[in-house]
mmCIF file of N, CA and C and ligand atoms in Angstrom:
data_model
loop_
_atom_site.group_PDB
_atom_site.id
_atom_site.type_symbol
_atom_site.label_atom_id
_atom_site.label_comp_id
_atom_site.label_asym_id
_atom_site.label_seq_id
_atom_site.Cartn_x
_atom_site.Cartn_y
_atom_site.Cartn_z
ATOM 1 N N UNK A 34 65.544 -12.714 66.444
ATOM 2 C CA UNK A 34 66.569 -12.851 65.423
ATOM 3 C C UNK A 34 65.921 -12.749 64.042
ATOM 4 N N UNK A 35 66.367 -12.109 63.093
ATOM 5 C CA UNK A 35 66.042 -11.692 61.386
ATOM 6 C C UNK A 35 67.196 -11.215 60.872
ATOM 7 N N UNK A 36 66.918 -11.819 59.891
ATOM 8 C CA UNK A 36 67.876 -11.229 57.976
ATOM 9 C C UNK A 36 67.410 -9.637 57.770
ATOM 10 N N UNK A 37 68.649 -8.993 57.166
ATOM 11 C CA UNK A 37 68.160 -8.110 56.907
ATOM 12 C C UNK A 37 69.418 -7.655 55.724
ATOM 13 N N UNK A 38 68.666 -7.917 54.498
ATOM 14 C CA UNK A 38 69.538 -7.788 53.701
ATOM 15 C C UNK A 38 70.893 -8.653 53.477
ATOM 16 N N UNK A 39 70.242 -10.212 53.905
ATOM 17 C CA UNK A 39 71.334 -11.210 53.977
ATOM 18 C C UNK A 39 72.116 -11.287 55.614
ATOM 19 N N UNK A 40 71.724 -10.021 55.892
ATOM 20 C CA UNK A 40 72.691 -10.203 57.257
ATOM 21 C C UNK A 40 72.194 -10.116 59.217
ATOM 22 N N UNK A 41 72.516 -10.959 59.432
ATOM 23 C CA UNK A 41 71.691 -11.872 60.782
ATOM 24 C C UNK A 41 71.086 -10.051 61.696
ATOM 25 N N UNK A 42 70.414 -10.325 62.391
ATOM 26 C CA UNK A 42 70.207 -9.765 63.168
ATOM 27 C C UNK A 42 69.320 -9.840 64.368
ATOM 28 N N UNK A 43 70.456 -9.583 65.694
ATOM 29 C CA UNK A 43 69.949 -10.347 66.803
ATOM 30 C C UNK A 43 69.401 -8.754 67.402
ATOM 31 N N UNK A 44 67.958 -9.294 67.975
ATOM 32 C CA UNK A 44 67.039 -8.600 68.886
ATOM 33 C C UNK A 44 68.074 -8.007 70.281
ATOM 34 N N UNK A 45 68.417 -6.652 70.348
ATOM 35 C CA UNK A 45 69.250 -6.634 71.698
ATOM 36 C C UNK A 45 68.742 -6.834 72.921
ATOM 37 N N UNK A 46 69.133 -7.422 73.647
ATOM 38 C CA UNK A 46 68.912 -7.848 75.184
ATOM 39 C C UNK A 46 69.158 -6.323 76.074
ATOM 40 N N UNK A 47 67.950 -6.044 76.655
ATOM 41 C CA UNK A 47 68.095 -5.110 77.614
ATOM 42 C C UNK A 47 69.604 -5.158 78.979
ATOM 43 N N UNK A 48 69.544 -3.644 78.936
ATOM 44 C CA UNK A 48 70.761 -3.631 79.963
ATOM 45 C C UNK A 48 70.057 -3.712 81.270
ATOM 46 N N UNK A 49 71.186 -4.556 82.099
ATOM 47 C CA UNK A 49 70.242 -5.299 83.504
ATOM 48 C C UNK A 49 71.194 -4.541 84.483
ATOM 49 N N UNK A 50 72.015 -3.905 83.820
ATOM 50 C CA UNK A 50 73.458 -3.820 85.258
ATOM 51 C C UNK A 50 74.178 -4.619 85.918
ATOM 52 N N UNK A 51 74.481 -5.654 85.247
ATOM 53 C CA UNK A 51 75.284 -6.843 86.011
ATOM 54 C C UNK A 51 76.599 -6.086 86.066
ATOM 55 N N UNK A 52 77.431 -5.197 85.556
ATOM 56 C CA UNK A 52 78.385 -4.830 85.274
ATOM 57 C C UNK A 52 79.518 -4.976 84.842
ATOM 58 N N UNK A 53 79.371 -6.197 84.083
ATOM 59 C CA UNK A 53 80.247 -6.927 83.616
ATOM 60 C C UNK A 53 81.173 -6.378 82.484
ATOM 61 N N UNK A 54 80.561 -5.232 81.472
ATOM 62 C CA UNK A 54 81.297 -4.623 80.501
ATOM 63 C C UNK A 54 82.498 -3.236 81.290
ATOM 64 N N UNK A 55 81.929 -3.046 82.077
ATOM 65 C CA UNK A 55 82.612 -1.648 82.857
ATOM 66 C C UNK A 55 83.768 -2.114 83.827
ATOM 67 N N UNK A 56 83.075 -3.098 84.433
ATOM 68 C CA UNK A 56 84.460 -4.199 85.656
ATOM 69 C C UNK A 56 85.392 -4.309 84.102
ATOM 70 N N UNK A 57 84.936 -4.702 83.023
ATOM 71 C CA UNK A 57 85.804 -5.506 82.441
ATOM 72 C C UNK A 57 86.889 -4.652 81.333
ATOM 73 N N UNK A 58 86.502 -3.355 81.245
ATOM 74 C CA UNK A 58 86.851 -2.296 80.612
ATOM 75 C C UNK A 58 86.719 -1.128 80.648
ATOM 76 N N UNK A 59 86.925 -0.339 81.114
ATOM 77 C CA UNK A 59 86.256 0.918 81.408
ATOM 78 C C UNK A 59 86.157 1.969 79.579
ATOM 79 N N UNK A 60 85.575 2.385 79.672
ATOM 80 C CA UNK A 60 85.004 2.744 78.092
ATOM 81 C C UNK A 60 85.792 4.357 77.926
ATOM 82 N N UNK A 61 85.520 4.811 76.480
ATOM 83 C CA UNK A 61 86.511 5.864 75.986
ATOM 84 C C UNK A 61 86.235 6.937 77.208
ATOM 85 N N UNK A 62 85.123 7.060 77.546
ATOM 86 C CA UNK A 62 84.428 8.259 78.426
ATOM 87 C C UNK A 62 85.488 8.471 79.986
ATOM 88 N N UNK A 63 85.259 6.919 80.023
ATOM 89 C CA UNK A 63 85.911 6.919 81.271
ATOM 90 C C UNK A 63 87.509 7.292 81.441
ATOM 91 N N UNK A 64 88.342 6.925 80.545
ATOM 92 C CA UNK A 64 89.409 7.349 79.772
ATOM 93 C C UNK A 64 89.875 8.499 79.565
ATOM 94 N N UNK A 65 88.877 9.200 78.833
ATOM 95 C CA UNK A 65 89.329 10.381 79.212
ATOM 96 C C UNK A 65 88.810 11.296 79.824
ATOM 97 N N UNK A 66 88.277 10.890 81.221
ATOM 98 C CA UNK A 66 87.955 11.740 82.591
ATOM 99 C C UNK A 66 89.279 11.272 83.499
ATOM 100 N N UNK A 67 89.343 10.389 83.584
ATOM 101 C CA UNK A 67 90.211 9.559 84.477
ATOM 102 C C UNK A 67 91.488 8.565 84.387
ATOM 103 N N UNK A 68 91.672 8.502 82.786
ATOM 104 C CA UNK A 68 93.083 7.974 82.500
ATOM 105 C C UNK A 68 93.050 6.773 82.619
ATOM 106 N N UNK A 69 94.202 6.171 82.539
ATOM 107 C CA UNK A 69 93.853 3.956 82.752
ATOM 108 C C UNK A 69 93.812 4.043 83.611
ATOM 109 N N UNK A 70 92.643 3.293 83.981
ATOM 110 C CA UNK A 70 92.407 2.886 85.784
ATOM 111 C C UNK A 70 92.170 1.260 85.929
ATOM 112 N N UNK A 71 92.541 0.984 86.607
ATOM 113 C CA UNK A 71 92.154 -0.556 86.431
ATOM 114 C C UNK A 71 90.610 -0.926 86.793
ATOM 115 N N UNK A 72 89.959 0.029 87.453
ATOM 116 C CA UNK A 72 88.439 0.102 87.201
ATOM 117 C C UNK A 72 88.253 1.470 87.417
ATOM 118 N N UNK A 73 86.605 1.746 86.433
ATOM 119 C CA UNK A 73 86.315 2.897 86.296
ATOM 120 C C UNK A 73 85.416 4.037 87.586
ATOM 121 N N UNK A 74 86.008 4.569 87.934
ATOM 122 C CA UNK A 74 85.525 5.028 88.937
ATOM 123 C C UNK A 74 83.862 5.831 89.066
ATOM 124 N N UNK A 75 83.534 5.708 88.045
ATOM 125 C CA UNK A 75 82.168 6.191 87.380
ATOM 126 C C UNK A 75 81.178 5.219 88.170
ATOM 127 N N UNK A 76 81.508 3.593 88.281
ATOM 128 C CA UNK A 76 80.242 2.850 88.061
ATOM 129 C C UNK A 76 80.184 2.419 89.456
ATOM 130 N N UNK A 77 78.974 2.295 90.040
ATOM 131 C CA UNK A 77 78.728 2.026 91.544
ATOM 132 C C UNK A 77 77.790 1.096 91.404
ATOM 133 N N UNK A 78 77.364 0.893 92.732
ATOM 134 C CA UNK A 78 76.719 -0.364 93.478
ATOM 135 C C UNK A 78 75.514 0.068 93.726
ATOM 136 N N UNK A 79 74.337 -0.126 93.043
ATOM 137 C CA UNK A 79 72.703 1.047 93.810
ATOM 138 C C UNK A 79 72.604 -0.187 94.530
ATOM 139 N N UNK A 80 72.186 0.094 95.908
ATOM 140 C CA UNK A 80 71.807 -1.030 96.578
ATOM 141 C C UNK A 80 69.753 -0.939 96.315
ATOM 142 N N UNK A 81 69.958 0.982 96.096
ATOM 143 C CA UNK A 81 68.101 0.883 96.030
ATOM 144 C C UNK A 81 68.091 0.254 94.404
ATOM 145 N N UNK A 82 68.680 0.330 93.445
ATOM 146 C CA UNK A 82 67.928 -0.186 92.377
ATOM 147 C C UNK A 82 68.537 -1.912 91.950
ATOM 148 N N UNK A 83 69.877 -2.076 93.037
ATOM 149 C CA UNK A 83 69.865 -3.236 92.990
ATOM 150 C C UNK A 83 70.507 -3.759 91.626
ATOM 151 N N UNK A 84 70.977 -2.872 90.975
ATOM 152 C CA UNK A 84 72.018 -3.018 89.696
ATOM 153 C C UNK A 84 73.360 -1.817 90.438
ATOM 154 N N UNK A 85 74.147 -2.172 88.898
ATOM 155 C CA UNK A 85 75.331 -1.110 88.606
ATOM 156 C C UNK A 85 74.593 0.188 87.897
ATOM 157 N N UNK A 86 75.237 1.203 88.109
ATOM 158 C CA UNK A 86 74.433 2.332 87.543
ATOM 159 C C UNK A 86 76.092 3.250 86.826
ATOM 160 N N UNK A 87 75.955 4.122 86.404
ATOM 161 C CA UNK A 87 77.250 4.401 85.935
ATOM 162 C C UNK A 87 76.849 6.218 86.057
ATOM 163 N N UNK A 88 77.910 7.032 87.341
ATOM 164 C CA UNK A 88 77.621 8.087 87.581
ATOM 165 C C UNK A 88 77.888 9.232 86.317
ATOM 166 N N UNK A 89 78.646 9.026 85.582
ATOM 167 C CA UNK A 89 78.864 10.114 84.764
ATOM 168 C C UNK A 89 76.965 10.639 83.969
ATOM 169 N N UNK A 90 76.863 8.750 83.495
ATOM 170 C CA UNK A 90 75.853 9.168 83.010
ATOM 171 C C UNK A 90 74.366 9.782 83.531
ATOM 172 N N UNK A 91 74.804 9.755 85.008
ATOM 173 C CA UNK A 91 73.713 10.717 85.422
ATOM 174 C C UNK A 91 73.550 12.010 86.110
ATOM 175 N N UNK A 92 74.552 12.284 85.543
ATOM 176 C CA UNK A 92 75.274 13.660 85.833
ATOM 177 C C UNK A 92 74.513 14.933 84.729
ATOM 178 N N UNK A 93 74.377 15.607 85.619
ATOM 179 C CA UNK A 93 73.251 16.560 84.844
ATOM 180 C C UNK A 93 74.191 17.386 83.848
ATOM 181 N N UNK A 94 75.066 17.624 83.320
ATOM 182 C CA UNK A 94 75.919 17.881 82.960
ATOM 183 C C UNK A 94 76.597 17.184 81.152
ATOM 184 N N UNK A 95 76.833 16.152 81.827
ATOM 185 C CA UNK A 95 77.923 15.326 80.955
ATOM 186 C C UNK A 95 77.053 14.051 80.550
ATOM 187 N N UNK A 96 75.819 13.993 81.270
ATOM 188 C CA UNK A 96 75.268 12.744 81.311
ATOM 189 C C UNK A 96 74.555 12.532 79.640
ATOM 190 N N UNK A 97 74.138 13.646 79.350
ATOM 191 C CA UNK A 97 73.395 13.091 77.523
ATOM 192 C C UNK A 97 74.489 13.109 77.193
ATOM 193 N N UNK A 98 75.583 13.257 76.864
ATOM 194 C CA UNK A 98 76.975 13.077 75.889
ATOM 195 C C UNK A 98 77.073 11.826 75.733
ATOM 196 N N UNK A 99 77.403 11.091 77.221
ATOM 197 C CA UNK A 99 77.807 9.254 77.542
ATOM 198 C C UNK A 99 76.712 8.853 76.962
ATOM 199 N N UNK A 100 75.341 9.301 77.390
ATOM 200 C CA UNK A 100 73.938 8.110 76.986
ATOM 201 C C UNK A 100 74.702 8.133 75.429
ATOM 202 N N UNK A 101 74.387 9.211 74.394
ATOM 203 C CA UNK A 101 74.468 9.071 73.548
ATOM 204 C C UNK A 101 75.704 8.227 72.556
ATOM 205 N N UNK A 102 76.765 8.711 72.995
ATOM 206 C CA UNK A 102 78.091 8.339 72.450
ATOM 207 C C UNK A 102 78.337 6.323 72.939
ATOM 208 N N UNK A 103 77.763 6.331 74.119
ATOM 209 C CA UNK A 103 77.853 5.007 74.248
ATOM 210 C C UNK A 103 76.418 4.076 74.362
ATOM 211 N N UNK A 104 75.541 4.965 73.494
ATOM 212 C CA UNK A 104 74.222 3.942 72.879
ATOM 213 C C UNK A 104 73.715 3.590 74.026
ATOM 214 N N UNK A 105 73.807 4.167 75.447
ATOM 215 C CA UNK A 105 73.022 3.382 76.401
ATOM 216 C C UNK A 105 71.463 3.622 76.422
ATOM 217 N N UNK A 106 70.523 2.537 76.626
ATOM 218 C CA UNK A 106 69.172 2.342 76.443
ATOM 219 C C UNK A 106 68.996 1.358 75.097
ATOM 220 N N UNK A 107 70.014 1.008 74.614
ATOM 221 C CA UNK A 107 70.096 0.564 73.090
ATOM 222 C C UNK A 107 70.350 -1.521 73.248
ATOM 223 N N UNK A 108 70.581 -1.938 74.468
ATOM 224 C CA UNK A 108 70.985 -3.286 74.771
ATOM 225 C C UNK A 108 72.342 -2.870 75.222
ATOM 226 N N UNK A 109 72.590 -4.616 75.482
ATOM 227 C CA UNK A 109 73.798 -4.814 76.168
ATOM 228 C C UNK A 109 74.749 -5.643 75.343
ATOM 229 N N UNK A 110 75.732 -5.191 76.007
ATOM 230 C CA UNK A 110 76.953 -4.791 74.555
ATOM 231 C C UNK A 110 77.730 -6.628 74.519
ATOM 232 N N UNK A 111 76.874 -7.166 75.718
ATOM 233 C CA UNK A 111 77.685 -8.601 75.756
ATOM 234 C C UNK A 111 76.849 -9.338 76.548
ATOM 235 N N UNK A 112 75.217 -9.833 75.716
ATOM 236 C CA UNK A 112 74.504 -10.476 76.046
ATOM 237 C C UNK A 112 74.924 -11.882 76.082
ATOM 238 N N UNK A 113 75.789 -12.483 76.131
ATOM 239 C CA UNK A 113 75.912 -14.079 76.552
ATOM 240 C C UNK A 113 77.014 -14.157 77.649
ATOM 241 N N UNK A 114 77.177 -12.961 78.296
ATOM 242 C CA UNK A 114 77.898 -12.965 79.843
ATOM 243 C C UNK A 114 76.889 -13.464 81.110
ATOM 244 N N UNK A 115 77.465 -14.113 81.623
ATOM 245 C CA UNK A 115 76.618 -15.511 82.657
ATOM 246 C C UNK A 115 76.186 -14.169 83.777
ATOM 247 N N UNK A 116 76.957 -13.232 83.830
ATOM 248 C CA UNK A 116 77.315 -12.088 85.111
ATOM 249 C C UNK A 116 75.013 -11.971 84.862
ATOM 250 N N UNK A 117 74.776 -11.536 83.310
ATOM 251 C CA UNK A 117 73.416 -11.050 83.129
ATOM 252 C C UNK A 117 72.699 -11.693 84.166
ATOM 253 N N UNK A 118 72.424 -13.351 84.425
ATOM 254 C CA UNK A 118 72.019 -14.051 85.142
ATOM 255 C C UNK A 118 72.075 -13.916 86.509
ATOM 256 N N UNK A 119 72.907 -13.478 87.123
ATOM 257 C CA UNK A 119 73.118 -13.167 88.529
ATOM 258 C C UNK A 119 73.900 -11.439 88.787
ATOM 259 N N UNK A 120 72.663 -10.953 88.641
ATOM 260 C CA UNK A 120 72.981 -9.154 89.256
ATOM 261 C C UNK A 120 73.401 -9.303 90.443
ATOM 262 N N UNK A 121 74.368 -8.848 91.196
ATOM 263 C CA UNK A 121 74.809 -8.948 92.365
ATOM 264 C C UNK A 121 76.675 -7.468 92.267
ATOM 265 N N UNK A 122 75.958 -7.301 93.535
ATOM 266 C CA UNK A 122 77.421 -6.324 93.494
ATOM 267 C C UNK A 122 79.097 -7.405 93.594
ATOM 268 N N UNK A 123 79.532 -7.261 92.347
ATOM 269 C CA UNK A 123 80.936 -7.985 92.412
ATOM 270 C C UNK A 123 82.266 -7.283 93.230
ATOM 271 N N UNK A 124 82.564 -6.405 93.740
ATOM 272 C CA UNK A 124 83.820 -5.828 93.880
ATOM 273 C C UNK A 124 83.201 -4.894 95.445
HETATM 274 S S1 SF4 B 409 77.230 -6.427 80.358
HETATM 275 FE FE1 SF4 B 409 75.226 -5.862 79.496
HETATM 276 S S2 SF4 B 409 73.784 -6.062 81.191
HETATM 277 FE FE2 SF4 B 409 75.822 -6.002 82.060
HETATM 278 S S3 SF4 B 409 76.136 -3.837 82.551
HETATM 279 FE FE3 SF4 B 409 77.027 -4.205 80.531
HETATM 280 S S4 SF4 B 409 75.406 -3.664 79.083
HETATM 281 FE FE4 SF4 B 409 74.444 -3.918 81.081
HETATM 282 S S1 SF4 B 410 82.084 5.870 82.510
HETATM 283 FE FE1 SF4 B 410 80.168 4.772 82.847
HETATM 284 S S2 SF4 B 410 79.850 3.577 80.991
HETATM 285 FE FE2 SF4 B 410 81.996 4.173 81.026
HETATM 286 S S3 SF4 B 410 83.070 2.461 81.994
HETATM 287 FE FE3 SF4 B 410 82.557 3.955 83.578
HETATM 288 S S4 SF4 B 410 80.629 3.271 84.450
HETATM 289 FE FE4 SF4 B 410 80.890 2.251 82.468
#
């Protein structure tokens, strides 16, 4: 945590894949591939890496658009979700 120019700034917490932002919203990307869904059909269960992984973005294709547009590698967008603490496939 540091000031920067008067204004706080917190160190971002790496993304772990708990999946707690994607269960909980599916993001513009997902939206407009797939319309309101009540979950996004993008994000799966790696059992080998043992997180959530999110397929668009590894799609050889479409996949630098999402990294970029949705800052992934950059932290996690809702570091004081308890989900961080216990990675486990929810759904
Ligand atoms: S809530 Fe944070 S740790 Fe969990 S999947 Fe989203 S960005 Fe990653
Ligand atoms: S498209 Fe990817 S980043 Fe967006 S909600 Fe779905 S799994 Fe998450």
């Amino acid at each position: 945590m540091a000031f920067e120019s008067g204004v706080l700034i917190h160190t971002p917490l790496i993304c772990v894949g708990c999946g707690w932002c994607c269960l909980d919203h599916p993001c513009d990307q997902s939206i407009h591939r797939h319309g309101y869904t009540d979950r996004c059909p993008e994000l799966f269960w790696s059992a080998e890496a043992s997180r959530y992984l999110c397929a668009m973005a590894m799609d050889a294709d479409a996949g630098a658009y999402i990294r970029e547009v949705q800052r992934m590698g950059e932290g996690c967008c809702a570091p004081q979700n308890r989900w961080r603490t216990d990675v486990k496939q929810r759904d």
